[in-house]
XYZ file of C-alpha atoms in Angstrom:
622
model
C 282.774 -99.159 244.676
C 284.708 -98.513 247.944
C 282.418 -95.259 248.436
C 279.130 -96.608 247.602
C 279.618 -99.767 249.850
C 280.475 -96.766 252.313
C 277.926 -94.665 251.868
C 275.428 -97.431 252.111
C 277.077 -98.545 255.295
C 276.848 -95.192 257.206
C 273.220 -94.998 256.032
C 272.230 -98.925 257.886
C 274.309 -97.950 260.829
C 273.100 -93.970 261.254
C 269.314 -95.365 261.330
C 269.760 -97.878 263.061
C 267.427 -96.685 265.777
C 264.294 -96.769 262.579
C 264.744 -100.380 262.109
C 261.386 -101.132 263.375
C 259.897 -97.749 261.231
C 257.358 -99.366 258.684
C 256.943 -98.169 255.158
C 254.338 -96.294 253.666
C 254.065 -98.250 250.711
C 250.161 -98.558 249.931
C 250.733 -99.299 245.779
C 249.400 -100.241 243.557
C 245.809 -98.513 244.351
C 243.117 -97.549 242.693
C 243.693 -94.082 241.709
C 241.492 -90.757 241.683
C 241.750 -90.763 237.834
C 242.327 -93.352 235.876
C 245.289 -93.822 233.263
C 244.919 -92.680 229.642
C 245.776 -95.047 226.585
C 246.577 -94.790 223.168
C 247.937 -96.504 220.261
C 248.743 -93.993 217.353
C 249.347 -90.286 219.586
C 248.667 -88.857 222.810
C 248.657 -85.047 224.267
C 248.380 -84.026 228.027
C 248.091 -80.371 229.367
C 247.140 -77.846 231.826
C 243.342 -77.706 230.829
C 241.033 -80.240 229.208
C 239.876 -77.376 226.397
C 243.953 -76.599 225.517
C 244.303 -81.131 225.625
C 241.581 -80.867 223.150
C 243.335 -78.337 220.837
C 246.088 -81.089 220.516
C 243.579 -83.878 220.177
C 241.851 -81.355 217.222
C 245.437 -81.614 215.149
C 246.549 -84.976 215.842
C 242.947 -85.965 214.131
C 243.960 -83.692 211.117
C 246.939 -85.605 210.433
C 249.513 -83.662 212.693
C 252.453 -84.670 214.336
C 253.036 -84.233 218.204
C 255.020 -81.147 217.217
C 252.159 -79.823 215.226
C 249.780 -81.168 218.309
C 252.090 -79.665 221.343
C 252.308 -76.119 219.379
C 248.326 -75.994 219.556
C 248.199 -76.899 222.967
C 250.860 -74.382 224.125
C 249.137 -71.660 221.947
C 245.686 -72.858 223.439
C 247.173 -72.404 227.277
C 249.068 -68.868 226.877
C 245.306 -67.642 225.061
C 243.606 -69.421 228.384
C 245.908 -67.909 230.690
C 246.776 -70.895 232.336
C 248.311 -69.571 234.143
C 250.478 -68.180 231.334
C 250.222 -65.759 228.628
C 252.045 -65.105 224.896
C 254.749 -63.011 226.186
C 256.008 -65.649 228.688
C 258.695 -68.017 227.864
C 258.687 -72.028 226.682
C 261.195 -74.280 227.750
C 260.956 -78.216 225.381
C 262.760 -81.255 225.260
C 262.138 -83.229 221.953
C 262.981 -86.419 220.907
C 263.401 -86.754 216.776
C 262.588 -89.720 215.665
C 264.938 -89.382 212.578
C 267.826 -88.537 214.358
C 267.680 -90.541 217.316
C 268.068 -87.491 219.428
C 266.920 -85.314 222.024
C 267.638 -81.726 221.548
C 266.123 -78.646 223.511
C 264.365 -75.667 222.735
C 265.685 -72.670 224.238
C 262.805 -69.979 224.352
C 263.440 -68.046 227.320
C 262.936 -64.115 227.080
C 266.076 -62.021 228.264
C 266.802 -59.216 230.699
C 266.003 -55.682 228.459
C 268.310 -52.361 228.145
C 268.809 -50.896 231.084
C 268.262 -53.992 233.797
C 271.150 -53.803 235.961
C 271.890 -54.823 239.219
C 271.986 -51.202 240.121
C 268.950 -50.154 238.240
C 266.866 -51.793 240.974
C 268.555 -51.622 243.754
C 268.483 -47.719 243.020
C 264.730 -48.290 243.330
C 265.176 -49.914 246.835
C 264.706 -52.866 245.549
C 266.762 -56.297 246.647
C 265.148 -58.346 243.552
C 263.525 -57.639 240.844
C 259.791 -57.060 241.126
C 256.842 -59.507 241.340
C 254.714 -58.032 238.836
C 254.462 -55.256 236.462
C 256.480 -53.592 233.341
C 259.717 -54.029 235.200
C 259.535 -57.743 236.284
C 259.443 -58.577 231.953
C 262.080 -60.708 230.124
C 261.220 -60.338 226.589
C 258.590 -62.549 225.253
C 259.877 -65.969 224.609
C 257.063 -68.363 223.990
C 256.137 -67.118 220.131
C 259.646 -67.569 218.947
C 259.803 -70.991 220.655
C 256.354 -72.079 219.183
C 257.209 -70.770 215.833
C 260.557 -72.661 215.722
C 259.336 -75.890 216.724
C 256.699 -75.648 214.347
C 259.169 -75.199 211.768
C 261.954 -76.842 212.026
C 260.003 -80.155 213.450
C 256.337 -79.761 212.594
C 254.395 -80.536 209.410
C 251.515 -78.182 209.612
C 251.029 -74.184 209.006
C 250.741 -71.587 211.411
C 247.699 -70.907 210.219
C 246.227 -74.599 211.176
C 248.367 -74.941 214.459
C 246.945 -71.462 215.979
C 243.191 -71.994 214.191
C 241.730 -73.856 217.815
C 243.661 -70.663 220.372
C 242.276 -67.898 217.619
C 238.679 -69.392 218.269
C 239.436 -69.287 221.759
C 240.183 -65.656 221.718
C 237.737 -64.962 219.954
C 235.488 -65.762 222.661
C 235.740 -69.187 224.883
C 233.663 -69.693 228.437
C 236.280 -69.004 230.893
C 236.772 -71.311 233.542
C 235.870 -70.447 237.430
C 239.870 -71.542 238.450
C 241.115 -68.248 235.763
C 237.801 -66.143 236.682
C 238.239 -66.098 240.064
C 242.227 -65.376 239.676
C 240.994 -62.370 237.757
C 238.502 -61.143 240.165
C 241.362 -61.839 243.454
C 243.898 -59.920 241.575
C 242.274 -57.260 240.119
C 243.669 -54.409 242.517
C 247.526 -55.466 240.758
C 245.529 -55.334 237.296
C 244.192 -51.849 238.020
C 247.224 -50.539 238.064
C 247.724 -51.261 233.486
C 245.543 -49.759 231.821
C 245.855 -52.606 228.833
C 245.179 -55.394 231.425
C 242.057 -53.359 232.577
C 240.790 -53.206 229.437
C 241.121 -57.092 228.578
C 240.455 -58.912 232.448
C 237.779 -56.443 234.013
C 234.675 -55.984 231.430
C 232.316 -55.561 234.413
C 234.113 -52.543 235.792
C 232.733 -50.282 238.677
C 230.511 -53.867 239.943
C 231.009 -55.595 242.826
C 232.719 -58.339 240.829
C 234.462 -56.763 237.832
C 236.232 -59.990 236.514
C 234.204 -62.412 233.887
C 232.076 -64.920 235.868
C 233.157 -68.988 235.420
C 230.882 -70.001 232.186
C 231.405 -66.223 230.480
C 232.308 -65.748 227.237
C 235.704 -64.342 227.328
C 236.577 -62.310 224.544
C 240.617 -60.971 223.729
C 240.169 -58.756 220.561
C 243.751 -57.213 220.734
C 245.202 -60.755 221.326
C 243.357 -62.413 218.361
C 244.182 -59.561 216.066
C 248.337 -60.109 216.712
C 247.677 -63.741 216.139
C 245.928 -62.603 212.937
C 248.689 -60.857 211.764
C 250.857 -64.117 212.214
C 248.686 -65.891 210.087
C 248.395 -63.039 207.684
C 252.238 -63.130 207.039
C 252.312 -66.281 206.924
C 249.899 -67.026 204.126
C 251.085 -64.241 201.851
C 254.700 -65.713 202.294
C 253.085 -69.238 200.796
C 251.487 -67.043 198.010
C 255.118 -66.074 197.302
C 256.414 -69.193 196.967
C 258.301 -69.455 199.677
C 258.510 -73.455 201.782
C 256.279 -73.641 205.188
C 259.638 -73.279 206.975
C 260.493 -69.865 205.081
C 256.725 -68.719 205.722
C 256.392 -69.082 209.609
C 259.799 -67.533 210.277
C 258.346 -64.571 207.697
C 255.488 -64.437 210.793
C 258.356 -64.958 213.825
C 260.006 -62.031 211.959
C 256.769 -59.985 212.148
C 256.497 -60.873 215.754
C 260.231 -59.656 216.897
C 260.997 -57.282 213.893
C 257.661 -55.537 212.622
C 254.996 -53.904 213.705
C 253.957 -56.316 216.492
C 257.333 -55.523 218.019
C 256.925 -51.722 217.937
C 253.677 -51.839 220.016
C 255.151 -54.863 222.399
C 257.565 -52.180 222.941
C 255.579 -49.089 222.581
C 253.148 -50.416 225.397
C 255.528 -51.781 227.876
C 257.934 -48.152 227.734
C 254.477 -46.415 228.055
C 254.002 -48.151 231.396
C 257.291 -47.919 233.095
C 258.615 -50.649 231.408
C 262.367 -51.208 230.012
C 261.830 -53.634 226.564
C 263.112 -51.922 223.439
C 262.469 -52.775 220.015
C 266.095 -53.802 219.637
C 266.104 -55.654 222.417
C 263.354 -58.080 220.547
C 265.023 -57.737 217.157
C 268.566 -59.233 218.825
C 266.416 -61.812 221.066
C 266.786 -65.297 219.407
C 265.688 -68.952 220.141
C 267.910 -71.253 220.646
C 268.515 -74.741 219.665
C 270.780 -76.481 222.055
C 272.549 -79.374 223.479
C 270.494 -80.900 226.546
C 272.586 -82.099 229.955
C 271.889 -85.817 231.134
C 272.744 -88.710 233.235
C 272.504 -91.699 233.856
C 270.318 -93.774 236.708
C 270.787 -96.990 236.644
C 271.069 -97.454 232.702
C 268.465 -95.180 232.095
C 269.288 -92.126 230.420
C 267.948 -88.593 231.947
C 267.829 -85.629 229.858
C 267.181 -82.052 231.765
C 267.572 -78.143 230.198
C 271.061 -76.408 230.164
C 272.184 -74.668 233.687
C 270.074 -71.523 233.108
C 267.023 -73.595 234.887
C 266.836 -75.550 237.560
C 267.157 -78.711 235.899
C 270.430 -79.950 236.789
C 269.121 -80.336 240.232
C 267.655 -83.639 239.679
C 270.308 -84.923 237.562
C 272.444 -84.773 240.720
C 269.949 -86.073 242.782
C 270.080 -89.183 240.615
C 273.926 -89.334 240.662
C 273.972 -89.174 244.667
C 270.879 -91.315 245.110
C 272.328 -94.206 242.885
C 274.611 -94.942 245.217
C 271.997 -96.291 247.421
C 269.630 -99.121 247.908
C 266.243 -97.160 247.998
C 263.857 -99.904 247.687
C 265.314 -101.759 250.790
C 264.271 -98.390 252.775
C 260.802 -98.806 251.837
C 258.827 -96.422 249.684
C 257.725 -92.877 251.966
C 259.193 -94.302 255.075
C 261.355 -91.817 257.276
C 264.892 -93.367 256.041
C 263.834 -92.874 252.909
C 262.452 -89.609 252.908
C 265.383 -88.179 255.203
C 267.693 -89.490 252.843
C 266.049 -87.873 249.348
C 265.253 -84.767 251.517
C 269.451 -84.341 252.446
C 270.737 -84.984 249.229
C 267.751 -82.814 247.596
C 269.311 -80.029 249.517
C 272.905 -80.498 248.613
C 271.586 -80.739 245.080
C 269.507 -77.197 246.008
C 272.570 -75.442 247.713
C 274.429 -75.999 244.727
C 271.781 -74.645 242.535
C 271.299 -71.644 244.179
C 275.044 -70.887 243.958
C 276.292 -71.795 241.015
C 273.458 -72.267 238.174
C 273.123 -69.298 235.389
C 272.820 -68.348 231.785
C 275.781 -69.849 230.305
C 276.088 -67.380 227.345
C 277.452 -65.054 230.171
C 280.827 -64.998 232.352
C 281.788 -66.400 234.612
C 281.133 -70.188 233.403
C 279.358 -72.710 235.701
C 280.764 -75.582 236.781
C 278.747 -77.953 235.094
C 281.193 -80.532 234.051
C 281.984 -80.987 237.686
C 278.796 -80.533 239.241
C 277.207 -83.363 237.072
C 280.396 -86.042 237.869
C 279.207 -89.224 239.326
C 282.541 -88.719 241.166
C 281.536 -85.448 242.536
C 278.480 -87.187 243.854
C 279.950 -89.708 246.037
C 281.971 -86.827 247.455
C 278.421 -85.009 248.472
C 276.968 -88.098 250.077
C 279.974 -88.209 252.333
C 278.643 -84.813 253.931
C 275.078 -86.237 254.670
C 273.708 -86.336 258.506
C 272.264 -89.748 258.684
C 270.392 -89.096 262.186
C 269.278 -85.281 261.563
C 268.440 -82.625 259.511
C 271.675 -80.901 258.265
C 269.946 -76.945 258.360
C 273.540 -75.341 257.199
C 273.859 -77.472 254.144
C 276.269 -75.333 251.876
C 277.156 -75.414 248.301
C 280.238 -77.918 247.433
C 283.517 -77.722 245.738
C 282.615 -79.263 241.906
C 285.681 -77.652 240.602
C 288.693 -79.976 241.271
C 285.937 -82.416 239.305
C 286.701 -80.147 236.646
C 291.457 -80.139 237.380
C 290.307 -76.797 238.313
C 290.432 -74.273 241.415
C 287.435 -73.220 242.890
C 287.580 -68.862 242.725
C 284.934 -69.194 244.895
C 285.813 -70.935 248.000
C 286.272 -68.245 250.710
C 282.774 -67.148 249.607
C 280.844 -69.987 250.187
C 282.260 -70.280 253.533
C 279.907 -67.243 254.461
C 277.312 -68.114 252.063
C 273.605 -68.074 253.256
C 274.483 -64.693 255.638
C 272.670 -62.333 253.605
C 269.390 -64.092 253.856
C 267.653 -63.139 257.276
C 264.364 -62.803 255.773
C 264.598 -67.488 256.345
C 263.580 -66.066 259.942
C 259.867 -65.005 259.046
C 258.946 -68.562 258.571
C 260.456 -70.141 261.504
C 256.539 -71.043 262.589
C 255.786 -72.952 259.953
C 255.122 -71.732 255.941
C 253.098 -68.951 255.501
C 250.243 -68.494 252.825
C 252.490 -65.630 251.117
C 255.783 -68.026 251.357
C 253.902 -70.658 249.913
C 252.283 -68.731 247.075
C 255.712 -67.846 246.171
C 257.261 -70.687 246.558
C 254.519 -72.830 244.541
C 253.479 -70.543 241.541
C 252.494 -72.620 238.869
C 251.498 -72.451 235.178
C 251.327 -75.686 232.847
C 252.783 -78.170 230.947
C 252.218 -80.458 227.478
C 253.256 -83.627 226.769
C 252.807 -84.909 223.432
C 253.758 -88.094 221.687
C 252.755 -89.827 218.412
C 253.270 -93.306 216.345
C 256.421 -91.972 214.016
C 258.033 -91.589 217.350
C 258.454 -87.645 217.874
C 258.445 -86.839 221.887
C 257.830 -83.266 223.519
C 257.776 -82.620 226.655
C 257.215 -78.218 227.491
C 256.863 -76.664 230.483
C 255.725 -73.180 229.053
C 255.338 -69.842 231.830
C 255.552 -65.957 232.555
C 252.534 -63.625 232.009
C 250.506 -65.212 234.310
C 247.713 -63.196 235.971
C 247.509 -60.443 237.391
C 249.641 -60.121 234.034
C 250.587 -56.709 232.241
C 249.518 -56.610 228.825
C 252.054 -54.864 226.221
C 249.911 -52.627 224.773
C 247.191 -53.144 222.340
C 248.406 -56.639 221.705
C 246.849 -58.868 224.136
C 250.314 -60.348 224.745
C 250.815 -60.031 228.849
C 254.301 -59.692 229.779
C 256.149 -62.323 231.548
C 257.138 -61.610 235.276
C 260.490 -64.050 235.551
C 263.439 -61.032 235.741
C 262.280 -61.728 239.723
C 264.579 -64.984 239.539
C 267.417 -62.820 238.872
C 269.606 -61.600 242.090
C 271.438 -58.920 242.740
C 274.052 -59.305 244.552
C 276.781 -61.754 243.671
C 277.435 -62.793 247.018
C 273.919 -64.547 246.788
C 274.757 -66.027 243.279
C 277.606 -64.898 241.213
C 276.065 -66.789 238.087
C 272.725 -65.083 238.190
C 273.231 -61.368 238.577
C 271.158 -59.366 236.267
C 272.692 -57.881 233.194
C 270.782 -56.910 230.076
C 270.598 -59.925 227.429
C 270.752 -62.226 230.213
C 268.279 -65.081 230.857
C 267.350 -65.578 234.198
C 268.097 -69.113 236.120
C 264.483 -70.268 236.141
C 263.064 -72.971 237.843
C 260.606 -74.054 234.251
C 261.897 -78.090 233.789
C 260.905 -80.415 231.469
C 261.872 -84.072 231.268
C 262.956 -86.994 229.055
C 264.043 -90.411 229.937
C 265.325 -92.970 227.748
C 265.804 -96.522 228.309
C 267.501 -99.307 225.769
C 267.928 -96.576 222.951
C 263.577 -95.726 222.982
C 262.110 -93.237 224.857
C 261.182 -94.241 228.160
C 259.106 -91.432 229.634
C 258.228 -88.024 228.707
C 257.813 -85.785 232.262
C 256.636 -82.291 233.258
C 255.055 -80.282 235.808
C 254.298 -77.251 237.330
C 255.028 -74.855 240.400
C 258.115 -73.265 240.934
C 260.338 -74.845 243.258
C 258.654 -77.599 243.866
C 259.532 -79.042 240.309
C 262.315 -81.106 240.297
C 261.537 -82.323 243.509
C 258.709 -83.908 242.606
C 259.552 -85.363 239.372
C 262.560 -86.879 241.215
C 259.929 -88.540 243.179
C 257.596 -89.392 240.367
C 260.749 -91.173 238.400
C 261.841 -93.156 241.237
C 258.074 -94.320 241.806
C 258.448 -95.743 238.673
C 261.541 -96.775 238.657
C 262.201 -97.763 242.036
C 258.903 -99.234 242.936
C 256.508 -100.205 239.910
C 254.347 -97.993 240.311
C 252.093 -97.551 237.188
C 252.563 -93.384 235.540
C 249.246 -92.717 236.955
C 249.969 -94.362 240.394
C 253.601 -92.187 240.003
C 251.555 -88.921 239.583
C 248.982 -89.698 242.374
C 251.381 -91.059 245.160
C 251.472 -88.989 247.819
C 255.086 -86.868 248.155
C 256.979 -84.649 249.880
C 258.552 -81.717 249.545
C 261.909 -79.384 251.008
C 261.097 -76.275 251.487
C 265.302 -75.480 252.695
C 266.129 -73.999 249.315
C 266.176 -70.304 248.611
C 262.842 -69.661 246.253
C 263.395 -68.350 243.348
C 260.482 -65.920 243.247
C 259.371 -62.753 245.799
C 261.736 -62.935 248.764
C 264.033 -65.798 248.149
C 263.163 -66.986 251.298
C 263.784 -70.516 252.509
C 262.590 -72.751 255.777
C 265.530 -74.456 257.307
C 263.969 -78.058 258.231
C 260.906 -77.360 255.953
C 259.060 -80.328 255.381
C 255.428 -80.874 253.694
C 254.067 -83.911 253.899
C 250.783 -85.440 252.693
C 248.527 -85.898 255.390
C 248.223 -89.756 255.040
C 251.726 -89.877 256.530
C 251.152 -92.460 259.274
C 252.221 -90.936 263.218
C 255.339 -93.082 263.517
C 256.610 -91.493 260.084
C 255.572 -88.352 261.523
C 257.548 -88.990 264.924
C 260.585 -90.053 263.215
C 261.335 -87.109 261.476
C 260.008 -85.154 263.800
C 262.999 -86.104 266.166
C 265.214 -85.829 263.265
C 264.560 -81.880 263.313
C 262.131 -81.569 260.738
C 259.359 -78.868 260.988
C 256.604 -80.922 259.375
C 253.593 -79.015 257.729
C 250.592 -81.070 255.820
C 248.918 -80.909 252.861
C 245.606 -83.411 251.355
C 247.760 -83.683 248.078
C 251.137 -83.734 247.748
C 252.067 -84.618 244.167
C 251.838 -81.308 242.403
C 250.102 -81.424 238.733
C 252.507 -83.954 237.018
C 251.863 -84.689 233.522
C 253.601 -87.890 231.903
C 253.997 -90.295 229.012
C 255.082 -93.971 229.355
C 256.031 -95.655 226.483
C 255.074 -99.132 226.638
C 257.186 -100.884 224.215
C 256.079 -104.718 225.047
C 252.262 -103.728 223.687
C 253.523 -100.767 221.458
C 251.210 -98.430 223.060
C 251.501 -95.080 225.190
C 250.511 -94.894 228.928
C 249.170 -91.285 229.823
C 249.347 -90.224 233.563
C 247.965 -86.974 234.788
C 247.396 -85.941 238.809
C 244.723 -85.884 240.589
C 245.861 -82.169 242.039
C 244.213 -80.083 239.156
C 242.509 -79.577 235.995
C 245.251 -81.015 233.658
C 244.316 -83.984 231.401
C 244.707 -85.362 228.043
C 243.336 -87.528 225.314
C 244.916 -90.607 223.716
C 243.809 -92.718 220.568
């Protein structure tokens, strides 16, 4: 009590000077979009065709499991922007149970990807793109077991709307014109070439927006699911026993062989035994607690711990007193953001491999009143280092003289001391989708599906591009001793889904796209909510801000000390403020990022669906 009475002392007296700052609190508006509504389900995704997929099953009697697998099969076939060899990362509530488990689904490092594999290549991370930038495909083992385990419907039904689809859909100008920008990268696979470019040798080789985009390869793997599936019914076998027969097929049979046939054949590392050993996993997720609401994030191997200590700092302050957007506020979000960051960066990994994180102590409400007492209340802190969670944990940190020089092996922060660039901020901002799904028996997903994104490389004759996320790996411990490369490893990837509950009932079902920006954002989104009443479609509208003093964890791994977008409504005196606070301020006209959300509105009984005005994602309710 002692420390947050303290902590909310130093913040009064540091910014003291802002007293007469004013807040940039503008809700409730009318917003760009308006909420969605529904009663019995809803489902809310990356495009309105993949939202209809879901809305397709939920009308033929299936659950949101059942509803969420056809909208995640729907994106990967629309590539947005995500393909079938990426990886799927879910939180889901069961209903029966009363519990929220997660769905591990990410692809692993292959034989062969060490640390000194690339750096013999002159490499300092892991490629961008290409063969040699692939975990093994994740998201058709996760699919598969959700479908199982928590669905009702068959493989055959659940794929039926993404098999049309690649069978020929119109394409859409946002995925057309990705094609057509990165078609020099796609050039270089022969198996991409064949599926992205059908105008090749014309001035524009890519499908135009409104073409009839046809994946041949791609629909005859899913074909083969389906095939093995339905001869495992005729057997006799349960729905459960017949879509592992097709998962099976996928990592053991003949689909494997050419996955791994393909990649070999263009430079690539994935083995057939290294998709035979992969497996999904079903685990425990990590929450907290903000303010009696419970917050449920991924294990350690993504970024999603980050905003779970975020909360536990951030609760010890009065942030509705600061005023919503004003400079206290943001200063004081954007600080502990970056303690949250630094500590992410240093000490988050796959925790199926040594040396074990610190989780225990890193997600102490203890260890967060300790962090707060290292906050700047009157500038930007640029050297912000990762703390000591270990004697949270009756432990000694084996790390300690490390961290002291942490942060020197990064000059490459240097390129951006002008602002962001447009390659920094393609990095630091790549996106792909999410789904959201809820129904009336009370089953909650929330996904936030990626890799394989365009310009992908397709495995083969399989239509399955390959996922590019070995570039989160590092390799060299001294940047992350948690996150080297080894083969079997996942990387620490920055895909976060999110679940809140409140009173024992789900409370909101979160996700969004683009990188780093992720839990940022839905930090923000949460405490709009939370914090401020904002409606979810207010939450996902209302304009935000974002750190860019993290290390990225794509291309470079670059970060801008005293980085700071902010939406461009930001009034002058908010601008001035930080400003003289040492913030490098940058603008952008939207700020939110594509947030997709569920509130569960348990006075009426009814769902609230909120989707951003910052791209093409949507849903349907009923």
């Amino acid at each position: 009590m002692k420390i947050k009475l303290l902590a909310t002392s130093l913040l009064f007296t540091a910014l003291n000077l802002h007293l007469q700052a004013q807040s940039f609190n503008n809700f409730p508006v009318t917003t760009q979009k308006p909420p969605l509504h529904g009663r019995h389900w809803m489902g809310i995704t990356g495009k309105p065709l993949a939202a209809t997929a879901g809305a397709m099953i939920f009308s033929k009697g299936g659950n949101a499991i059942d509803a969420s697998c056809a909208m995640l099969a729907a994106t990967c076939t629309m590539w947005d922007v995500l393909s079938w060899g990426g990886e799927t990362q879910a939180l889901i509530y069961n209903p029966k149970t009363k519990k929220v488990i997660a769905i591990n689904a990410m692809g692993v490092a292959p034989t062969g990807a060490t640390a000194e594999f690339y750096k013999n290549k002159g490499m300092k991370y892991p490629p961008e793109y290409g063969p040699l930038a692939a975990t093994t495909p994740g998201t058709p083992g996760g699919l598969m077991t959700m479908l199982a385990e928590y669905g009702t419907m068959s493989l055959k039904e659940v794929l039926a709307p993404a098999m049309q689809m690649a069978e020929g859909y119109p394409i859409e100008g946002q995925t057309a014109n990705a094609i057509e920008n990165g078609k020099s990268e796609i050039k270089k696979w022969p198996y991409s070439t064949k599926v992205f470019l059908p105008h090749l040798g014309k001035e524009r080789e890519a499908p135009d927006a409104g073409e009839i985009f046809v994946q041949k390869d791609l629909l005859a793997t899913l074909q083969k699911l389906v095939d093995t599936e339905q001869q495992t019914l005729k057997k006799g076998k349960t729905r459960k026993e017949a879509i592992y027969a097709a998962y099976d097929r996928f990592y053991k049979g003949d689909i494997a062989r050419e996955i791994a046939r393909g990649t070999q054949e263009q430079g690539g590392l994935i083995t057939e035994q290294d998709l035979a050993s992969w497996k999904v996993k079903i685990e425990e997720p990590l929450m907290t607690t903000y303010k009696g609401i419970e917050v449920y994030k991924m294990q350690q191997w993504t970024q999603g711990p980050v905003m779970l200590q975020a909360l536990n700092m951030l609760e010890n302050f009065d942030l509705k007193a600061m005023g919503y957007n004003s400079s206290r506020y943001v200063h004081t979000l954007y600080q502990i953001m970056n303690l949250a960051f630094a500590d992410r960066d240093f000490y988050y990994g796959d925790p199926a491999f040594a040396p074990e994180e610190p989780m225990k102590g890193l997600l102490s409400k203890e260890y967060a009143k300790e962090r707060i007492k290292q906050i700047n209340f009157e500038k930007n802190d640029v050297k912000v280092m990762p703390g000591d969670p270990y004697p949270f944990e009756g432990k000694k940190n084996p790390y300690i003289d490390q961290i002291k020089t942490w942060g020197n092996f990064h000059a490459s922060s240097n390129r951006n001391e002008n602002g962001p660039s447009d390659a920094f901020m393609k990095e630091f901002t790549a996106g792909t989708t999410s789904v959201e799904a809820a129904d009336e028996e009370g089953w909650v997903v929330s996904i936030t599906p990626s890799g394989g994104w365009i310009p992908a490389c397709i495995a083969g004759n399989t239509g399955v591009g390959l996922s590019q996320r070995m570039q989160s790996f590092v390799l060299d411990a001294k940047e992350n001793p948690f996150n080297v490369v080894e083969p079997g490893k996942r990387p620490r990837v920055t895909l976060t889904p999110s679940l809140a509950m409140k009173d024992g009932k789900p409370f909101l079902s979160f996700a969004k796209q683009a990188g780093d920006e992720q839990d940022q954002l839905l930090l923000q989104f949460f405490l709009n909510m939370v914090e401020f009443g904002m409606t979810v479609q207010e939450s996902t509208e209302a304009p935000s801000f974002k750190t860019l003093q993290m290390y990225g964890s794509f291309g470079e791994h670059e970060k801008i000390p005293g980085g700071l977008i902010l939406n461009q409504s930001m009034p002058d005196w908010t601008r001035k403020e930080l400003s003289q606070m040492g913030y490098k301020l940058s603008y952008q006209p939207r700020t939110s990022g594509p947030i997709n959300a569920i509130y569960f509105d348990w006075q009426h009984r009814s769902f609230w669906g909120g989707s951003s005005n910052h791209g093409e994602d949507y849903g349907f309710g009923w």
